């Protein structure tokens, strides 16, 4: 309790014992000193009291918990923290480094310019006399209407919509059987009749001639190159930047740049085909000759297969043995395979009907691609120069293979 005789001492005692109570704002406590004390004495007492209060407050702030005063620490200049005392950065989750982009290959011409002058020009598929005779027969007979009906029915088959991209693999058991020629004819037929994009892939890097047959002028990216840069999130516009554009909304992915030593393994082929399948309605693949590993992989993954055979006795006998081997596989694919007997000469000396009957016993379908001077001469294929029987055979083959690819197998 404060004493009325010496209220300054009461204030000091309250400060030593605890925090002094603050009077409400506007509450002025009257002085209890004697009335006759001079004003000078009161001012000195108040100044002394304030000094003692400040001293007591400073002493209490510097006193530790055990009650002994602690001298203030000397002021020191700020120092940089020691390297060992610096906070260690929190480890972050390691993300895989982005895949390095392959350097853009240089563009190379399909045919050396010094060799272009050696070409004497394309030939027509059949001579003028044969074309004139056919025109006369169509005029005097009623076969024109039948041909129009057949062409219309074939076009309707080729223009059917697909839910997923169809893959058609073309292979053979030996070179010189017309494998690349048949691939080019199929790709051209699909591109002509269909509205969705068509892709032609060369999976035969051993100096394949598919770009030349399709009329490409220069090459840059190959199947092996694209396997290192293709990504699932690419759009159709991104993908076509790596391809060679052909007429009628068709695209070409070559297997090599015409150089010896180009390689294509199964992993690269599968990666490219899986990534590109959703962009194109139909994909025609020019495979290596059997029994190459990539060719076997392509045959297994495709929805339809084409096996080209030279119209010779040796070719038919070897193909029959291959078809029997295909029938013995865990998955019989002969029912979705079309064998194409290609006539590489005007007179082969082989009965094509009997040869076809022999091959059909394996469960495969058989077609004949007749001899054509334009195809035999090599070079780019021009459909306007093909013989009429060749165009009809190629279109009918494309329709049958497409129907097989639509079936569930």
CSV table of C-alpha atoms in Angstrom, one decimal, residues 94-327:
chain,number,residue,atom,x,y,z
A,94,UNK,CA,16.5,-35.5,-59.3
A,95,UNK,CA,14.7,-35.3,-62.7
A,96,UNK,CA,16.1,-37.2,-65.7
A,97,UNK,CA,18.1,-35.0,-68.0
A,98,UNK,CA,16.2,-34.2,-71.2
A,99,UNK,CA,17.2,-36.4,-74.2
A,100,UNK,CA,19.8,-34.8,-76.4
A,101,UNK,CA,18.4,-33.9,-79.7
A,102,UNK,CA,20.0,-35.6,-82.7
A,103,UNK,CA,21.8,-33.3,-85.1
A,104,UNK,CA,19.8,-32.5,-88.2
A,105,UNK,CA,21.2,-34.6,-91.0
A,106,UNK,CA,22.1,-33.0,-94.3
A,107,UNK,CA,19.8,-33.3,-97.2
A,108,UNK,CA,21.0,-35.6,-100.0
A,109,UNK,CA,19.7,-36.1,-103.5
A,110,UNK,CA,18.0,-39.4,-104.3
A,111,UNK,CA,19.9,-39.6,-107.6
A,112,UNK,CA,23.2,-38.0,-108.4
A,113,UNK,CA,22.8,-35.2,-110.8
A,114,UNK,CA,25.5,-36.6,-113.0
A,115,UNK,CA,23.4,-39.7,-113.5
A,116,UNK,CA,20.2,-37.9,-114.3
A,117,UNK,CA,21.4,-37.2,-117.8
A,118,UNK,CA,21.8,-41.0,-118.4
A,119,UNK,CA,18.1,-41.5,-118.1
A,120,UNK,CA,16.4,-41.8,-121.5
A,121,UNK,CA,13.0,-41.0,-120.1
A,122,UNK,CA,10.0,-43.1,-119.0
A,123,UNK,CA,8.3,-45.6,-121.2
A,124,UNK,CA,4.7,-46.5,-121.5
A,125,UNK,CA,3.6,-49.7,-120.0
A,126,UNK,CA,2.3,-51.2,-123.2
A,127,UNK,CA,3.0,-50.4,-126.9
A,128,UNK,CA,0.7,-48.2,-129.0
A,129,UNK,CA,-0.8,-51.1,-130.9
A,130,UNK,CA,-2.0,-52.8,-127.7
A,131,UNK,CA,-3.6,-49.5,-126.5
A,132,UNK,CA,-5.3,-48.9,-129.8
A,133,UNK,CA,-6.7,-52.4,-129.9
A,134,UNK,CA,-8.1,-52.1,-126.4
A,135,UNK,CA,-9.8,-48.8,-127.3
A,136,UNK,CA,-11.5,-50.4,-130.3
A,137,UNK,CA,-12.8,-53.3,-128.2
A,138,UNK,CA,-14.2,-51.0,-125.6
A,139,UNK,CA,-16.0,-49.1,-128.3
A,140,UNK,CA,-17.7,-52.1,-129.9
A,141,UNK,CA,-18.4,-54.1,-126.8
A,142,UNK,CA,-20.4,-53.6,-123.6
A,143,UNK,CA,-17.3,-54.0,-121.3
A,144,UNK,CA,-17.1,-50.3,-120.6
A,145,UNK,CA,-20.1,-50.3,-118.2
A,146,UNK,CA,-18.7,-53.4,-116.4
A,147,UNK,CA,-15.3,-51.7,-115.9
A,148,UNK,CA,-17.0,-48.6,-114.5
A,149,UNK,CA,-19.0,-50.7,-112.0
A,150,UNK,CA,-15.9,-52.6,-111.0
A,151,UNK,CA,-13.9,-49.4,-110.5
A,152,UNK,CA,-16.6,-47.9,-108.4
A,153,UNK,CA,-16.8,-50.9,-106.2
A,154,UNK,CA,-13.1,-50.9,-105.7
A,155,UNK,CA,-13.0,-47.2,-104.8
A,156,UNK,CA,-15.7,-47.7,-102.2
A,157,UNK,CA,-13.6,-50.4,-100.5
A,158,UNK,CA,-10.5,-48.2,-100.5
A,159,UNK,CA,-12.4,-45.3,-99.1
A,160,UNK,CA,-13.7,-47.1,-96.0
A,161,UNK,CA,-13.1,-45.3,-92.7
A,162,UNK,CA,-10.7,-46.9,-90.1
A,163,UNK,CA,-10.8,-46.6,-86.3
A,164,UNK,CA,-7.1,-47.0,-85.9
A,165,UNK,CA,-4.2,-46.8,-88.4
A,166,UNK,CA,-3.8,-49.9,-90.6
A,167,UNK,CA,-0.3,-51.3,-91.2
A,168,UNK,CA,0.5,-53.3,-94.3
A,169,UNK,CA,3.8,-55.1,-94.5
A,170,UNK,CA,5.4,-56.0,-97.9
A,171,UNK,CA,8.2,-58.5,-98.0
A,172,UNK,CA,9.8,-61.3,-100.0
A,173,UNK,CA,12.2,-64.1,-99.7
A,174,UNK,CA,14.7,-62.9,-102.3
A,175,UNK,CA,15.7,-59.8,-104.1
A,176,UNK,CA,14.4,-58.9,-107.5
A,177,UNK,CA,10.8,-60.0,-106.8
A,178,UNK,CA,9.2,-56.6,-107.2
A,179,UNK,CA,8.8,-55.9,-103.5
A,180,UNK,CA,9.6,-52.2,-103.6
A,181,UNK,CA,7.5,-51.8,-106.8
A,182,UNK,CA,4.5,-53.3,-105.2
A,183,UNK,CA,5.0,-51.1,-102.1
A,184,UNK,CA,5.0,-48.0,-104.3
A,185,UNK,CA,1.9,-49.1,-106.2
A,186,UNK,CA,0.0,-49.8,-102.9
A,187,UNK,CA,1.0,-46.5,-101.4
A,188,UNK,CA,0.1,-44.6,-104.5
A,189,UNK,CA,-3.3,-46.3,-104.7
A,190,UNK,CA,-4.2,-45.6,-101.1
A,191,UNK,CA,-3.1,-42.0,-101.4
A,192,UNK,CA,-5.2,-41.5,-104.5
A,193,UNK,CA,-8.5,-42.9,-103.1
A,194,UNK,CA,-8.3,-42.0,-99.4
A,195,UNK,CA,-8.8,-38.6,-97.7
A,196,UNK,CA,-6.7,-39.3,-94.6
A,197,UNK,CA,-2.9,-39.1,-94.7
A,198,UNK,CA,-1.0,-42.2,-96.0
A,199,UNK,CA,2.5,-43.1,-94.9
A,200,UNK,CA,5.0,-45.2,-96.8
A,201,UNK,CA,7.9,-46.5,-94.7
A,202,UNK,CA,11.1,-48.0,-96.0
A,203,UNK,CA,12.3,-50.5,-93.4
A,204,UNK,CA,15.0,-51.9,-95.8
A,205,UNK,CA,18.0,-49.6,-95.3
A,206,UNK,CA,20.3,-51.7,-97.6
A,207,UNK,CA,20.3,-49.1,-100.4
A,208,UNK,CA,16.6,-49.3,-101.0
A,209,UNK,CA,15.1,-47.8,-104.1
A,210,UNK,CA,11.7,-46.9,-102.7
A,211,UNK,CA,12.3,-43.1,-102.7
A,212,UNK,CA,13.3,-43.3,-106.3
A,213,UNK,CA,10.2,-45.3,-107.3
A,214,UNK,CA,8.0,-42.8,-105.5
A,215,UNK,CA,9.6,-39.8,-107.2
A,216,UNK,CA,11.3,-38.2,-104.2
A,217,UNK,CA,14.1,-35.7,-105.1
A,218,UNK,CA,16.0,-35.4,-101.8
A,219,UNK,CA,16.2,-37.2,-98.5
A,220,UNK,CA,17.1,-36.0,-95.0
A,221,UNK,CA,15.6,-38.0,-92.1
A,222,UNK,CA,15.6,-41.8,-92.1
A,223,UNK,CA,13.7,-44.3,-90.0
A,224,UNK,CA,16.7,-44.8,-87.7
A,225,UNK,CA,17.1,-41.0,-87.2
A,226,UNK,CA,13.4,-40.4,-86.5
A,227,UNK,CA,13.5,-43.1,-83.8
A,228,UNK,CA,15.8,-40.9,-81.7
A,229,UNK,CA,13.7,-37.7,-81.8
A,230,UNK,CA,10.0,-38.9,-82.1
A,231,UNK,CA,7.9,-38.2,-79.0
A,232,UNK,CA,4.3,-39.1,-78.1
A,233,UNK,CA,3.2,-35.5,-77.7
A,234,UNK,CA,4.2,-34.5,-81.2
A,235,UNK,CA,1.4,-33.2,-83.5
A,236,UNK,CA,0.9,-34.3,-87.1
A,237,UNK,CA,2.5,-31.0,-88.2
A,238,UNK,CA,5.6,-31.8,-86.1
A,239,UNK,CA,5.9,-35.3,-87.5
A,240,UNK,CA,5.5,-34.4,-91.2
A,241,UNK,CA,8.5,-32.0,-90.8
A,242,UNK,CA,10.7,-35.1,-90.7
A,243,UNK,CA,9.0,-36.8,-93.7
A,244,UNK,CA,9.2,-36.4,-97.4
A,245,UNK,CA,6.0,-35.1,-98.9
A,246,UNK,CA,4.5,-37.0,-101.9
A,247,UNK,CA,1.5,-36.2,-104.1
A,248,UNK,CA,-2.1,-36.9,-102.9
A,249,UNK,CA,-1.5,-36.4,-99.2
A,250,UNK,CA,1.1,-39.1,-98.9
A,251,UNK,CA,4.3,-39.1,-97.0
A,252,UNK,CA,7.6,-41.1,-97.2
A,253,UNK,CA,10.0,-42.1,-94.4
A,254,UNK,CA,13.1,-43.5,-96.1
A,255,UNK,CA,15.3,-46.2,-94.6
A,256,UNK,CA,18.7,-44.7,-95.7
A,257,UNK,CA,20.2,-41.9,-97.7
A,258,UNK,CA,21.6,-44.1,-100.3
A,259,UNK,CA,24.7,-44.8,-98.3
A,260,UNK,CA,26.2,-48.2,-97.4
A,261,UNK,CA,26.2,-49.0,-93.7
A,262,UNK,CA,22.7,-47.7,-92.6
A,263,UNK,CA,21.3,-49.8,-89.8
A,264,UNK,CA,17.8,-50.3,-88.5
A,265,UNK,CA,17.2,-52.5,-85.4
A,266,UNK,CA,13.9,-53.9,-84.1
A,267,UNK,CA,13.7,-51.4,-81.2
A,268,UNK,CA,14.0,-48.4,-83.5
A,269,UNK,CA,11.4,-49.8,-85.9
A,270,UNK,CA,8.9,-50.5,-83.2
A,271,UNK,CA,9.3,-47.1,-81.6
A,272,UNK,CA,8.7,-45.3,-84.9
A,273,UNK,CA,5.7,-47.4,-86.0
A,274,UNK,CA,4.0,-47.1,-82.6
A,275,UNK,CA,4.5,-43.4,-82.5
A,276,UNK,CA,3.4,-42.7,-86.1
A,277,UNK,CA,0.5,-45.1,-86.3
A,278,UNK,CA,-2.1,-42.7,-84.9
A,279,UNK,CA,-1.4,-40.0,-87.5
A,280,UNK,CA,-2.0,-42.0,-90.7
A,281,UNK,CA,-5.0,-44.0,-91.8
A,282,UNK,CA,-2.9,-46.5,-93.8
A,283,UNK,CA,0.9,-47.3,-93.5
A,284,UNK,CA,2.6,-49.4,-96.1
A,285,UNK,CA,6.0,-50.8,-95.0
A,286,UNK,CA,8.7,-51.9,-97.4
A,287,UNK,CA,10.4,-54.6,-95.3
A,288,UNK,CA,13.7,-56.5,-95.7
A,289,UNK,CA,13.7,-59.9,-97.2
A,290,UNK,CA,12.9,-62.8,-95.0
A,291,UNK,CA,14.0,-64.1,-92.5
A,292,UNK,CA,15.5,-60.7,-91.3
A,293,UNK,CA,14.5,-59.8,-87.8
A,294,UNK,CA,12.9,-56.5,-88.7
A,295,UNK,CA,10.9,-58.1,-91.4
A,296,UNK,CA,9.6,-60.8,-89.0
A,297,UNK,CA,8.7,-58.0,-86.5
A,298,UNK,CA,6.9,-56.1,-89.2
A,299,UNK,CA,4.9,-59.1,-90.4
A,300,UNK,CA,3.8,-59.9,-86.8
A,301,UNK,CA,2.7,-56.3,-86.0
A,302,UNK,CA,0.9,-55.6,-89.3
A,303,UNK,CA,-2.8,-56.2,-89.9
A,304,UNK,CA,-2.2,-57.5,-93.5
A,305,UNK,CA,0.8,-58.9,-95.4
A,306,UNK,CA,2.0,-59.0,-99.0
A,307,UNK,CA,4.6,-61.5,-100.1
A,308,UNK,CA,6.0,-60.8,-103.5
A,309,UNK,CA,7.2,-63.7,-105.6
A,310,UNK,CA,9.0,-63.7,-109.0
A,311,UNK,CA,6.9,-65.6,-111.6
A,312,UNK,CA,9.5,-68.3,-111.9
A,313,UNK,CA,9.6,-72.0,-110.9
A,314,UNK,CA,12.3,-71.3,-108.3
A,315,UNK,CA,10.3,-68.4,-106.8
A,316,UNK,CA,7.1,-70.4,-106.5
A,317,UNK,CA,8.8,-73.4,-104.9
A,318,UNK,CA,10.6,-71.2,-102.3
A,319,UNK,CA,7.5,-69.2,-101.5
A,320,UNK,CA,5.5,-72.4,-100.9
A,321,UNK,CA,8.0,-73.5,-98.4
A,322,UNK,CA,7.9,-70.1,-96.6
A,323,UNK,CA,4.1,-70.2,-96.5
A,324,UNK,CA,4.2,-73.7,-94.9
A,325,UNK,CA,6.6,-72.3,-92.3
A,326,UNK,CA,4.2,-69.4,-91.6
A,327,UNK,CA,1.3,-71.8,-91.1
